[in-house]
Amino acid sequence: MEKYTSYSTQDFLDDLDFVRFAKYPDRDDFGNWKLWRATNPENAAAYDEALAYLRALYGISRIKPSQLFAENLFRDIERGIAGNRKKQKNQIIRLWAATVAAAAVALFVTAAWYYQSMIVIQTGSGVLQTVVLPDSSTVHLNANSSVAYRRAWKWLSKREVYTTGEVLLEVKHLNKDTTDIQAGERFMAYTGDITVEVLGTKFNLKNRDNKVIVSLLEGRIALRNHKYGGETKILVPGDVVVDGSPGFRNLSANRKAAQESVSWTRKSLTGENLMVADLINEFRYVYGKEIILSDTTLLNRKIDGRISLNSQESIIYSIANILQANIRMEKDTIYLDPK
């Protein structure tokens, strides 16, 4: 069991063998955990903390005093002044009850925190990151984006994530019968006012500047807009919804556009009739810096092909070359002036 010496509290909570041991501590086949803890490993505190969380989740055990404790307690009571015997006994019982109640409250608070708290993964400027969820679904994060999910994911009956920025989700397929989908088989993704209900699929979810774009690459998803209400929209591969407006009228079926929507995962931007304004906005999303054109009419110039997003410099020099402009930098702002 050498690998467990490097475990954190969260690692123990994610280990199914440890979870089963916490639930059934008296089973012989889980005895190795007790032997391992008896060696007083370096991460014993993480082990103890994880075990306390799980025992709080599986119920609070009644505190039962030993027979010797009870005998000594009531012997002291009997030795008291006869006239105050009842009063003393009641005080001890109240103190005992208060101690038990305090322990119960502490365990309840710990369990409530565990169920309600979120794990949040946030990327910085120019950073892409891949997150594997507890059900083995995968979330690819673009720069300046985030995904959040419940810490108690494995004990909840539903799979839910909350995203900001831009993410590509590859959801693990759980249901066997599409006509009878159980609650634990559903996967829900939330961003802005949009809810995406997933069975097993691959889709891009982009929420930038209060504008949501959903691009479906594989499978099937259902969209709902909480702000506007209305009917649920079912998407098929190649569908792209912009902004989730009332009735999802801004819908296009373009498999090529849907595939191009995830070119950011390869640190590039690909498209036909891509405007300079779109490229500048993408630069701002990814690197958190502004590019300002002296001649704003150039924002509408169209670009075809692939633009590398691998570095700030490559984007700046690509745009400057396309527009035949000089580059001028002031702190976090880049100015492009006509030559």
GROMACS .gro file of C-alpha atoms in nm, residues 195 197 221-225 230-236 239 241 247-249 251:
model
   20
  195THR     CA    1  -2.885   2.457  -1.971
  197GLU     CA    2  -2.889   1.827  -2.114
  221ILE     CA    3  -2.827   1.740  -2.665
  222ALA     CA    4  -3.130   1.938  -2.548
  223LEU     CA    5  -3.109   2.316  -2.489
  224ARG     CA    6  -3.321   2.526  -2.257
  225ASN     CA    7  -3.301   2.901  -2.195
  230GLY     CA    8  -4.010   2.842  -2.432
  231GLU     CA    9  -3.969   2.496  -2.577
  232THR     CA   10  -3.667   2.272  -2.548
  233LYS     CA   11  -3.454   2.257  -2.862
  234ILE     CA   12  -3.298   1.924  -2.963
  235LEU     CA   13  -2.968   1.956  -3.149
  236VAL     CA   14  -2.814   1.706  -3.390
  239ASP     CA   15  -2.604   2.230  -3.531
  241VAL     CA   16  -2.693   2.781  -3.171
  247GLY     CA   17  -3.719   2.988  -2.957
  248PHE     CA   18  -3.352   2.929  -3.052
  249ARG     CA   19  -3.408   3.096  -3.387
  251LEU     CA   20  -2.971   2.803  -3.541
   0.00000   0.00000   0.00000
